[in-house]
Coordinates of C-alpha atoms in Angstrom, one line a residue:
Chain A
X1 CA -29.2 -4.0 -28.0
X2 CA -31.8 -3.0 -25.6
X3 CA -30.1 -5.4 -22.6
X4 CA -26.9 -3.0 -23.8
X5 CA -28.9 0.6 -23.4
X6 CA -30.1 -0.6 -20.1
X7 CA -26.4 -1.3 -18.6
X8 CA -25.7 1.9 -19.9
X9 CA -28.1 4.1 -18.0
X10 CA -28.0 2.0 -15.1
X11 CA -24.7 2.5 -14.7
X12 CA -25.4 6.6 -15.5
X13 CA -27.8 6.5 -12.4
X14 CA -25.4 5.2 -10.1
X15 CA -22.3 7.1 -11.4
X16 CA -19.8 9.0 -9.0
X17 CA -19.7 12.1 -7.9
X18 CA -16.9 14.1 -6.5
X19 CA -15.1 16.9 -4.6
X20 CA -12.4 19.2 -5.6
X21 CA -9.7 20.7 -3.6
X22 CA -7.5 23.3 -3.3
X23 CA -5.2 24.6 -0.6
X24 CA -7.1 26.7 1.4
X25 CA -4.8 28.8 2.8
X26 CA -2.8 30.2 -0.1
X27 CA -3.7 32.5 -2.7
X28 CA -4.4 30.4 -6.4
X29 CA -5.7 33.0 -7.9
X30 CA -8.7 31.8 -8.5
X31 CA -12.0 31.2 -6.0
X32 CA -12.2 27.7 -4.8
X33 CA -15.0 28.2 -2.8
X34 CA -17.0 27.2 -5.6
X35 CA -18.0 23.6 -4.6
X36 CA -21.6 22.5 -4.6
X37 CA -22.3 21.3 -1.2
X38 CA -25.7 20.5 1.1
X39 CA -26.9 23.5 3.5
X40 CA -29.4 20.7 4.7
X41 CA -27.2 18.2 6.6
X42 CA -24.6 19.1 9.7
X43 CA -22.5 15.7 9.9
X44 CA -19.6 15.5 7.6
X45 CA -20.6 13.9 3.8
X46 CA -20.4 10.1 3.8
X47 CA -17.1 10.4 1.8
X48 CA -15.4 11.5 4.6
X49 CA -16.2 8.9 6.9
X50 CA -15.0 6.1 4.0
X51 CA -11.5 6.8 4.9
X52 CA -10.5 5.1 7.5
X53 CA -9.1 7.8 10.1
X54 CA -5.9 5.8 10.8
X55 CA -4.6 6.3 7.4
X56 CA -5.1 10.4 7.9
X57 CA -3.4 9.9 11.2
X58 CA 0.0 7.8 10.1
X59 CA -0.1 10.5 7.0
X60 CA 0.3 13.0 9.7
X61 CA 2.9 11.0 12.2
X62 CA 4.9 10.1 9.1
X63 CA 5.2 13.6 8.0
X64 CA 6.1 15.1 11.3
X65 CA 8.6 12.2 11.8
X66 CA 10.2 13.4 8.1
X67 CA 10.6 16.8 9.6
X68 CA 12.2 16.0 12.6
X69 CA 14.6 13.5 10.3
X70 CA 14.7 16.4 7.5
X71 CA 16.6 18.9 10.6
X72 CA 19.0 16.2 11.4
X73 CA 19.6 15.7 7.8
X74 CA 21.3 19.1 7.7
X75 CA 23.4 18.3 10.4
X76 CA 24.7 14.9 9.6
X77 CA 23.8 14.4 5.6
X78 CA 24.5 10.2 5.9
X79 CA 23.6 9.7 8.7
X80 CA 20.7 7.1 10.1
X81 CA 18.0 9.8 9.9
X82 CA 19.0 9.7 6.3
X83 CA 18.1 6.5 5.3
X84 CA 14.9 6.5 7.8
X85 CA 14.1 9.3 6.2
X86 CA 14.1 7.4 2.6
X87 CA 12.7 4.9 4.3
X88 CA 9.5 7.2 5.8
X89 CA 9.6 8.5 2.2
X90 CA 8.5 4.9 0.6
X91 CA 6.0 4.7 3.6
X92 CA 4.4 7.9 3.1
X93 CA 4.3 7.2 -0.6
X94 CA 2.4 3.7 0.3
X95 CA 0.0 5.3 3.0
X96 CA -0.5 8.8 0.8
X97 CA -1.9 7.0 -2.5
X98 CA -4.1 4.7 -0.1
X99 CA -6.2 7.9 0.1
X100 CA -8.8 9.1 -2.7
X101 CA -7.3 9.7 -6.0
X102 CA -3.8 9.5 -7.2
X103 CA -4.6 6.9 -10.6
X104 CA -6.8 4.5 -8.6
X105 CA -10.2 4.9 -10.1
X106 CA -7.9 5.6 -13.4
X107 CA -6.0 2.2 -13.5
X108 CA -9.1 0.1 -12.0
X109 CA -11.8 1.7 -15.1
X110 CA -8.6 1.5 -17.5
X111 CA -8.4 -2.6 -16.9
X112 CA -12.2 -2.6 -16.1
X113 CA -12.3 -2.0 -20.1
X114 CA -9.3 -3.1 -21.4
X115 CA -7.7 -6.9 -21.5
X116 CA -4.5 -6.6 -19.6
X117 CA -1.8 -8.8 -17.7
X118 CA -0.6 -8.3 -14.3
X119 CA 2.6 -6.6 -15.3
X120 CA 0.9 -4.5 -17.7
X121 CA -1.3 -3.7 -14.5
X122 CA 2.1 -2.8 -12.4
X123 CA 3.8 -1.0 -15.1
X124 CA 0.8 1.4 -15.7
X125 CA 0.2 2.2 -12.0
X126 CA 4.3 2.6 -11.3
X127 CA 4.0 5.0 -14.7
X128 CA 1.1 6.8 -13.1
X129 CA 3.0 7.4 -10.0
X130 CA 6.2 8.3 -11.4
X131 CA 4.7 10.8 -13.5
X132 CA 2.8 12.8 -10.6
X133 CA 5.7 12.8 -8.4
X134 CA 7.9 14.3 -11.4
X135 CA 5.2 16.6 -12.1
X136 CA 5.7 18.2 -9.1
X137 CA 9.2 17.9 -9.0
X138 CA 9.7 19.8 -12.2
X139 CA 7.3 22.4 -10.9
X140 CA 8.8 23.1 -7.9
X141 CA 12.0 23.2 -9.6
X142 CA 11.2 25.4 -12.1
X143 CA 10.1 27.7 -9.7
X144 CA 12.8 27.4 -7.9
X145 CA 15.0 28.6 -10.6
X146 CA 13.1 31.1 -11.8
X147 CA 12.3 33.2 -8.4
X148 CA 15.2 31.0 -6.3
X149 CA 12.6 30.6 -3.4
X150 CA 9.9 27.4 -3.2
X151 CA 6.5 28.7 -3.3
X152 CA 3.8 27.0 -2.8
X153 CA 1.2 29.9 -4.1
X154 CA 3.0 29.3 -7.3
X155 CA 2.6 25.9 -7.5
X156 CA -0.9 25.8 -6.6
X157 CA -0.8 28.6 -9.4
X158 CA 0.5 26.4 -11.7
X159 CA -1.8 23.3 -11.3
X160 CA -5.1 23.8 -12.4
X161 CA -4.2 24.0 -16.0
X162 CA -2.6 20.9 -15.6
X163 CA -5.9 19.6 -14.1
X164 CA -8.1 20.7 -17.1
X165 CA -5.4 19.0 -19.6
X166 CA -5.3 16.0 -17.9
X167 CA -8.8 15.4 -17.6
X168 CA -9.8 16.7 -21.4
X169 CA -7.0 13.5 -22.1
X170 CA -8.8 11.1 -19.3
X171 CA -12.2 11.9 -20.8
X172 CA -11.1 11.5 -24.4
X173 CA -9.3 7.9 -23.3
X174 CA -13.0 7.6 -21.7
X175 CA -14.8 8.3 -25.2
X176 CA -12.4 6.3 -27.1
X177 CA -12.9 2.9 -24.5
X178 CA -16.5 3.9 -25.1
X179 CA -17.4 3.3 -28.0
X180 CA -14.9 0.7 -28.7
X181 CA -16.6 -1.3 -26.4
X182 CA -19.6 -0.1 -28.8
X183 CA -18.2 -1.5 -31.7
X184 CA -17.0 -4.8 -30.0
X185 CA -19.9 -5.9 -29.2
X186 CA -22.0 -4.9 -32.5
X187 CA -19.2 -6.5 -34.7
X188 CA -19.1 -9.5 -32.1
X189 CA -15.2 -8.9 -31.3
X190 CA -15.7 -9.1 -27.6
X191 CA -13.0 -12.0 -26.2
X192 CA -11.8 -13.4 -23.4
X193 CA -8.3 -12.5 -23.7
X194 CA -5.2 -10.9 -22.0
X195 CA -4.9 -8.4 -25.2
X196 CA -1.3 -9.2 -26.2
X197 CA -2.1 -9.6 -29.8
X198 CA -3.7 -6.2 -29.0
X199 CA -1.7 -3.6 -31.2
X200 CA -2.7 -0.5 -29.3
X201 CA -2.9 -1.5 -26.1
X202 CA 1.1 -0.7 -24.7
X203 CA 0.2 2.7 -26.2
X204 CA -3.4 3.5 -24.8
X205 CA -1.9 2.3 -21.5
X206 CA 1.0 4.9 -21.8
X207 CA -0.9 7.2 -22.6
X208 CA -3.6 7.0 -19.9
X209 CA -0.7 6.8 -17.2
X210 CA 0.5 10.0 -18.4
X211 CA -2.7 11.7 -18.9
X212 CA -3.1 10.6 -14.8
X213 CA 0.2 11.0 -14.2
X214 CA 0.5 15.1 -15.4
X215 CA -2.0 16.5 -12.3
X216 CA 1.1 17.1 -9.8
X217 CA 1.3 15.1 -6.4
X218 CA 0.6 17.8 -3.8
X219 CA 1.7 16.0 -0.7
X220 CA 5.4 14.8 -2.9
X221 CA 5.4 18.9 -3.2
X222 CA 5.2 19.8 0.1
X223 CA 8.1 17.3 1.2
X224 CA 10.1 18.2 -1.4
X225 CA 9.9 21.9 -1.3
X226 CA 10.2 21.9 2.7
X227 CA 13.7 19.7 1.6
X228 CA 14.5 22.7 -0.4
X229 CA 14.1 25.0 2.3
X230 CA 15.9 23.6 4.6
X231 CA 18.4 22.5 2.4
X232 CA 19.0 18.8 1.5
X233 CA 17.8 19.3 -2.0
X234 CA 19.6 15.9 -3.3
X235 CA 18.0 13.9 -0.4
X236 CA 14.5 15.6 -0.8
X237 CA 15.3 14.5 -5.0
X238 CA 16.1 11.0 -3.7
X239 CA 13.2 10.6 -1.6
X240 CA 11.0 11.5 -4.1
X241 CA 11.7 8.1 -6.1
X242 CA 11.0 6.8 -2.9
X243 CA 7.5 8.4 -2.3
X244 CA 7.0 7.5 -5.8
X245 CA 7.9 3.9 -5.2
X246 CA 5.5 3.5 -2.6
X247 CA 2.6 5.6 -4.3
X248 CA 3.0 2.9 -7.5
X249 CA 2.7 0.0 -5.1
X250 CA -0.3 1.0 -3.9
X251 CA -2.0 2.1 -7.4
X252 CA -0.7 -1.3 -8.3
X253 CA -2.9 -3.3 -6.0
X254 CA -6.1 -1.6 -7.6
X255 CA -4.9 -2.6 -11.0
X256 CA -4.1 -6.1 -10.3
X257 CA -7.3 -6.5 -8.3
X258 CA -9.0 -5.4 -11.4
X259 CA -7.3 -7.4 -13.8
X260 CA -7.9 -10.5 -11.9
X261 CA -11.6 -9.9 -11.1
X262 CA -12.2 -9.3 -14.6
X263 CA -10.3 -12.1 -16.0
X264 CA -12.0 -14.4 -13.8
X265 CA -15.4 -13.5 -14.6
X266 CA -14.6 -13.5 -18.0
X267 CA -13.1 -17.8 -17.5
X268 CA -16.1 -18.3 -15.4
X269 CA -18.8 -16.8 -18.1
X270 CA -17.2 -17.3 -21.3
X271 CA -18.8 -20.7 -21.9
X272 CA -22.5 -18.6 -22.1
X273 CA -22.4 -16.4 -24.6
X274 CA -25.5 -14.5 -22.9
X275 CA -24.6 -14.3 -20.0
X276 CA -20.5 -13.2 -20.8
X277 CA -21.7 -10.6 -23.7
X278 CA -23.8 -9.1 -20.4
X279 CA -20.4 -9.3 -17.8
X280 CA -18.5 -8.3 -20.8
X281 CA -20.8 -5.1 -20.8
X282 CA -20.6 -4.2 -17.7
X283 CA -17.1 -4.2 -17.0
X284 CA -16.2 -2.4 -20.2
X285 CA -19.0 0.3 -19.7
X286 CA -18.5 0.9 -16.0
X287 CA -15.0 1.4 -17.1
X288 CA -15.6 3.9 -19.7
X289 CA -18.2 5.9 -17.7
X290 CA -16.2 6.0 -14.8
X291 CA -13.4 7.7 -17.1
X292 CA -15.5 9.9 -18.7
X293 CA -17.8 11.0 -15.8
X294 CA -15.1 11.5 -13.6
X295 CA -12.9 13.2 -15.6
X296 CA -15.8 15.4 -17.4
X297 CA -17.1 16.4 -13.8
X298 CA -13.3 17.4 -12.2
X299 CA -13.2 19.4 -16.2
X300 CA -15.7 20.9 -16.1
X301 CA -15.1 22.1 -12.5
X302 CA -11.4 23.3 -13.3
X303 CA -12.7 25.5 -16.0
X304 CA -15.1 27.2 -14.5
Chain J
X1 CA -25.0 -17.5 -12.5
X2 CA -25.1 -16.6 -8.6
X3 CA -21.4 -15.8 -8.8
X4 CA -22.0 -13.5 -12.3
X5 CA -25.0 -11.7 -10.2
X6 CA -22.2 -11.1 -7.4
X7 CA -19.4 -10.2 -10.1
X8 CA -21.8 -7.9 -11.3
X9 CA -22.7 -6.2 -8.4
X10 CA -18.9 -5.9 -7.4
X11 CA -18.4 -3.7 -10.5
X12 CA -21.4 -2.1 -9.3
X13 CA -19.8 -1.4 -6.1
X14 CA -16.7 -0.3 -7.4
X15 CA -18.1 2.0 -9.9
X16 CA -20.2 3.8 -6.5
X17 CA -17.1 3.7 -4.6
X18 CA -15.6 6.1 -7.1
X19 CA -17.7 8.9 -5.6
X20 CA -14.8 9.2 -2.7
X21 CA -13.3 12.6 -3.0
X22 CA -10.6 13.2 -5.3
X23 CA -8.5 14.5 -3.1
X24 CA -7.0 14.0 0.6
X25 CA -5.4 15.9 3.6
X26 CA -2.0 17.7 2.8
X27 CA -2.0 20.3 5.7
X28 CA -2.3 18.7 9.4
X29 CA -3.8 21.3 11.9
X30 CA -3.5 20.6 15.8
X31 CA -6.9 22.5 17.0
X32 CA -7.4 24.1 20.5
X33 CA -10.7 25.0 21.9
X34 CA -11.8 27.3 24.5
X35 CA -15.8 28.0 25.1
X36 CA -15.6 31.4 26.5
X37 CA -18.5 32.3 28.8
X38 CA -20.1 35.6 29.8
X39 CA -23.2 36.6 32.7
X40 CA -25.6 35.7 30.2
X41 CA -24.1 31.8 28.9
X42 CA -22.1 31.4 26.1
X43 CA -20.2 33.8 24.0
X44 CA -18.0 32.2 21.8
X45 CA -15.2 29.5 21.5
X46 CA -11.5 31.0 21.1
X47 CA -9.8 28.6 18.6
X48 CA -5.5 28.2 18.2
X49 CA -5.1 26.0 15.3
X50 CA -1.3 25.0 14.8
X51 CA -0.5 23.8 11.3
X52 CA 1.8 20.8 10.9
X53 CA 5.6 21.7 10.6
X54 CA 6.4 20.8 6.9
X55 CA 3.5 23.2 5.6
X56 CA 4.5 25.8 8.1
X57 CA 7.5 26.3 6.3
X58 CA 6.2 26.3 3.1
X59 CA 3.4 29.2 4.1
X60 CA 6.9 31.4 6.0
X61 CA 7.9 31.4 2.2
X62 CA 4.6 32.6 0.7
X63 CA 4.2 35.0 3.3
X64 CA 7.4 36.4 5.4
X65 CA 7.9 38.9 3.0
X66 CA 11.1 40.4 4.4
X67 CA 12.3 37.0 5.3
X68 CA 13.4 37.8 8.7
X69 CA 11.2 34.9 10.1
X70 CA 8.7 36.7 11.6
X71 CA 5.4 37.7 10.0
X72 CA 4.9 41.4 10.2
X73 CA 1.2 43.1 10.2
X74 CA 1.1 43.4 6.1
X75 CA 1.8 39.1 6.7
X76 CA -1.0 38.6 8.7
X77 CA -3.4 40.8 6.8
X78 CA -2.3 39.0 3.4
X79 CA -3.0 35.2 5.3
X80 CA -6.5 36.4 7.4
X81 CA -7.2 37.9 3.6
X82 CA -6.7 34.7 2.2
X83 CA -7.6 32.1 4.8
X84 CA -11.4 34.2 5.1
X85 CA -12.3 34.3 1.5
X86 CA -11.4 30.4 0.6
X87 CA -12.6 29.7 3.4
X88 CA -15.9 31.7 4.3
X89 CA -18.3 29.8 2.6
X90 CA -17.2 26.4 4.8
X91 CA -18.0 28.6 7.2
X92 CA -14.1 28.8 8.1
X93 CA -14.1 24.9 8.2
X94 CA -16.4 24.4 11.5
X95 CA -19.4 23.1 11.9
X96 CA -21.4 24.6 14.6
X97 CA -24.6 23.4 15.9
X98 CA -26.6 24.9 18.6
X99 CA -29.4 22.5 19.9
X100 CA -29.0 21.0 16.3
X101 CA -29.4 24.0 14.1
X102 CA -26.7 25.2 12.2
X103 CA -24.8 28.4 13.6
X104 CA -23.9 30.3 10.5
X105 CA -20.3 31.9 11.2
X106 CA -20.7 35.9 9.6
X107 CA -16.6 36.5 10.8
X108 CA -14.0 35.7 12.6
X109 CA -13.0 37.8 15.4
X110 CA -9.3 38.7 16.5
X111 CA -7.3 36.8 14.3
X112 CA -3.4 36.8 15.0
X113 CA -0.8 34.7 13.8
X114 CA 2.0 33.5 15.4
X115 CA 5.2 31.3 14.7
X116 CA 5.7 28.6 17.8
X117 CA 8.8 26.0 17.3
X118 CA 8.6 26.2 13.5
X119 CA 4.8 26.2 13.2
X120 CA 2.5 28.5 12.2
X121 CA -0.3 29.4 14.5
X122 CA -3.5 30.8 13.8
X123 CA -5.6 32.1 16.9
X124 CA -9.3 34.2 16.5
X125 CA -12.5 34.2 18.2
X126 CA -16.0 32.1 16.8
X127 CA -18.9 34.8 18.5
X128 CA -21.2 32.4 18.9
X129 CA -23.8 33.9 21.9
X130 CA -26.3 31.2 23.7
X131 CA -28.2 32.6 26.3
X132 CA -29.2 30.1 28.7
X133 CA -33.0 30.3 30.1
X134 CA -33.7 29.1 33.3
X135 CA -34.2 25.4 34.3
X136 CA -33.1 24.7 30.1
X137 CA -30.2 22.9 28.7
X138 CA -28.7 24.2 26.1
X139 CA -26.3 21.9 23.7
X140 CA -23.7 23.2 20.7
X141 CA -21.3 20.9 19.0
X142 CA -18.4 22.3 17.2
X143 CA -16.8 20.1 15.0
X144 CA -13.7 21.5 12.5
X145 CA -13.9 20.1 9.4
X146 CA -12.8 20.9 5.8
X147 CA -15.2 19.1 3.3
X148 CA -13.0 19.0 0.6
X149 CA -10.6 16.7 2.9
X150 CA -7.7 19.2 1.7
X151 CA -6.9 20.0 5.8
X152 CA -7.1 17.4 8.4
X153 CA -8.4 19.5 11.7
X154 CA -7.9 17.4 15.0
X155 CA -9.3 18.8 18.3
X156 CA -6.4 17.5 20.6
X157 CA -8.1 19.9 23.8
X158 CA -11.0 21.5 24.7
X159 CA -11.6 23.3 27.9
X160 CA -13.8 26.1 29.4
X161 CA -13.1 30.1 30.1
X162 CA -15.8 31.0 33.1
X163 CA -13.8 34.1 34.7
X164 CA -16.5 36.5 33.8
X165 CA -18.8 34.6 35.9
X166 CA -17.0 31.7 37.5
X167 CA -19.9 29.2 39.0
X168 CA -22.5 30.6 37.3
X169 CA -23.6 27.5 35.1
X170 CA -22.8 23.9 35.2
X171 CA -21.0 22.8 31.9
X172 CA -20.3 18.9 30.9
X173 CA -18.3 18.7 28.4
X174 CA -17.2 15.7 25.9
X175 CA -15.7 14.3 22.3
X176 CA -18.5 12.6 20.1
X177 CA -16.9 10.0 17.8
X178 CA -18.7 9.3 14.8
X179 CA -19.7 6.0 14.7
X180 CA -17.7 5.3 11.0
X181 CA -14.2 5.9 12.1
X182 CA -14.2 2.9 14.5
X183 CA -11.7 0.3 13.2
X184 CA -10.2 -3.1 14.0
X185 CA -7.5 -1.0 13.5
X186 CA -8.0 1.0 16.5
X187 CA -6.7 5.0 16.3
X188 CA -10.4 6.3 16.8
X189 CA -9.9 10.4 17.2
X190 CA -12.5 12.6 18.6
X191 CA -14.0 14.6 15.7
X192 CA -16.3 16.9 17.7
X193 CA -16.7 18.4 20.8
X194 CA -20.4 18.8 22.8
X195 CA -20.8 21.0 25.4
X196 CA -24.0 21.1 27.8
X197 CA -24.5 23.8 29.9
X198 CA -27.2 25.4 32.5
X199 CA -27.7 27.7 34.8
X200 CA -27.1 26.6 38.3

């Protein structure tokens, strides 16, 4: 009991921190200028430098090719800048969800906790993905309907409550891995297993993907409202499985990483009951933590 | 029990890696610099930041409000409006230092924007005086950067404005890289510009 206290706050002291974001050039209606930051240091926050500039950079290439593709779209609908632009879509959608956020940590503390197989670990990140490219789909649609123009002040409008829902679901999926992880170990039900004679575990997954999944992509918005305004609303809908095709692949890889790592620790240990109830610990806390810290943190920030 | 101490600290890893921001660049911004000197050193650097194409658009909507694609003076008050109070306390997303001390930014200075090939372009003036003393060199690094990763700010030029006193002060000028971009991959980008100056 004491080893288990002591994983806990360990893994309190070194849990994450983060940084919100909102666009900073349209109105939201609501000061964003409200993140904590250092007065003390001049060089950009170590986050920063994590991503490696090239991915920023092809973001930014890829989008400006889209553009260019997007205007000859409205001149020749099937033509080759058509399908490269489905193509760049995919791409995008791969390179995009590279960056910080979009499910990752969400998939990678989900199977950190939870027994899963690899295609349980692709279905959940392609459901994550799917979800927050229709999220913002239907949002720009809806306003589209409503005040026939695409605005992007509304959308921004309309996202921070489906920020704070979201992460109230994350965080109680967080609670709920938690202290079933508690009980596990006191009752002595912690296994080595893949969790298929697991009852729950199709639905916790589902759930968690669409708790992710609800927080709208902001960069499948952009493209698909700039296909709006220029006009080739049925290949910006199109492209948006696309984006959404390459966002999943990449949320994909962090789940099956996960999976894997944890399944092979788990074969490697097993055969110690010390040392696997430790492993087991770890994983399953610094799963649940993650969820609830992160999630708590981006709540608590959202409702203020 | 070597490999479980590495598994262990891989999930330990992991769990510190999560501290990356939740969020990444959706607006690209082309930035131009120009350090503007006066008789007495430096007086500020004129900046012309053009945002990326696709989110061009997108602002047009939000803001030409009689949709005759042109932004008309109630357009540029609403976007300065804006663009100053979400941005104010990032000290309007550069980082200024003058012989490593933080130049706090008070406000922006003739701001204008502009529409060039389907971009939006935002132009204004950073004051920023430096007196130069005799015989001393005086350093100031301006790098544009939005910590919450939101906008991607590239300095793709730089160059120097001495027609108030051409010749008056020797100026070298150059990008500094930060040390943590630098991939196998290649595709290193400047994120700051330092400019040394004297007085000849």
């Amino acid at each position: 009991m004491k080893r288990l206290v002591l994983i806990i706050v360990l893994l309190f002291c070194f849990g994450p921190s983060f940084v919100a974001a909102q666009n900073p050039f349209l109105d939201q209606g609501k000061d964003n200028t409200e993140t904590e930051r250092s007065e003390e240091g001049f060089s950009p926050p170590s986050f920063l430098q994590k991503i490696p500039q090239f991915i920023v950079i092809w973001q930014k290439k890829l989008r400006a090719m889209m553009t260019t593709f997007g205007r000859d779209i409205q001149d020749q609908p099937f033509g080759s800048s058509f399908w490269l632009f489905l193509l760049l879509s995919f791409v995008y959608g791969v390179i995009h969800a590279t960056g910080p956020g979009h499910g990752k940590t969400v998939v990678a503390s989900y199977f950190m906790n939870r027994p899963g197989t690899v295609r349980d670990g692709i279905l959940m990140a392609y459901l994550i993905a799917f979800f927050q490219v229709a999220s913002a789909v239907v949002i720009i649609l809806s306003i589209y309907m409503v005040m026939k123009t695409v605005s992007m002040s509304s959308f921004e409008e309309a996202s921070p409550i489906l920020y704070q829902i979201s992460y109230s679901l994350l965080c109680l999926v967080g609670l709920y891995l938690f202290f079933r992880t508690v009980y596990e170990l006191v009752s002595g039900k912690h296994t080595n297993s893949t969790g298929s004679n697991d009852p729950g575990k199709k639905g916790g997954g589902f759930i968690t993907a669409l708790a992710a999944g609800i927080i709208p992509c902001p960069g499948a918005a952009i493209i698909f409202s700039f296909t709006i305004i220029i006009g080739i609303l049925g290949t910006g809908l199109l492209s948006m499985v696309f984006v959404a095709l390459g966002m999943g692949l990449t949320i994909s890889v962090a789940s099956v990483v996960t999976i894997v790592s944890r399944r092979a620790m788990f074969h490697v240990t097993e055969r110690n009951p010390k040392i696997f109830v430790v492993v087991y610990s770890v994983f399953s806390f610094a799963g649940s933590l993650l969820l609830i810290s992160i999630s708590s943190m981006m709540l608590l920030y959202y409702l203020r | 029990m070597k490999k479980t101490f590495f598994a262990l600290l891989a999930v330990l890893f992991l769990f510190i890696q999560a501290n990356i921001a939740l969020c990444h660049p959706h607006i690209f911004i082309d930035a131009e610099l120009l350090f503007v000197f006066d008789d007495r050193g430096l007086a500020g650097v004129k900046e012309r930041w053009v945002f990326d194409e696709m989110f061009s658009q997108s602002l047009l909507v939000d803001f030409d409000s009689d949709n005759d694609g042109k932004l008309n003076k109630d357009d540029v008050s609403r976007l300065r409006d804006i663009f100053y109070e979400n941005t104010k306390e990032y000290n309007y997303f550069n980082i200024i230092t003058i012989d490593g001390r933080k130049f706090p930014i008070e406000r922006l200075n003739n701001f204008t924007v502009s529409i060039e090939d389907n971009r939006i372009v935002y132009e204004f003036f950073v004051s920023c005086p430096v007196r130069v003393e005799p015989n001393k060199k005086k350093r100031v690094k301006v790098l544009l950067f939005d910590e919450t990763i939101y906008t991607h700010l590239l300095i793709e030029d730089y160059k120097v404005d001495m027609k108030k006193k051409p010749d008056a002060f020797s100026v070298d000028m150059k990008y500094e890289m930060l040390d943590e971009v630098e991939t196998p991959l290649g595709s290193l980008v400047p994120d700051s510009v330092v400019i040394i100056f004297r007085k000849k």
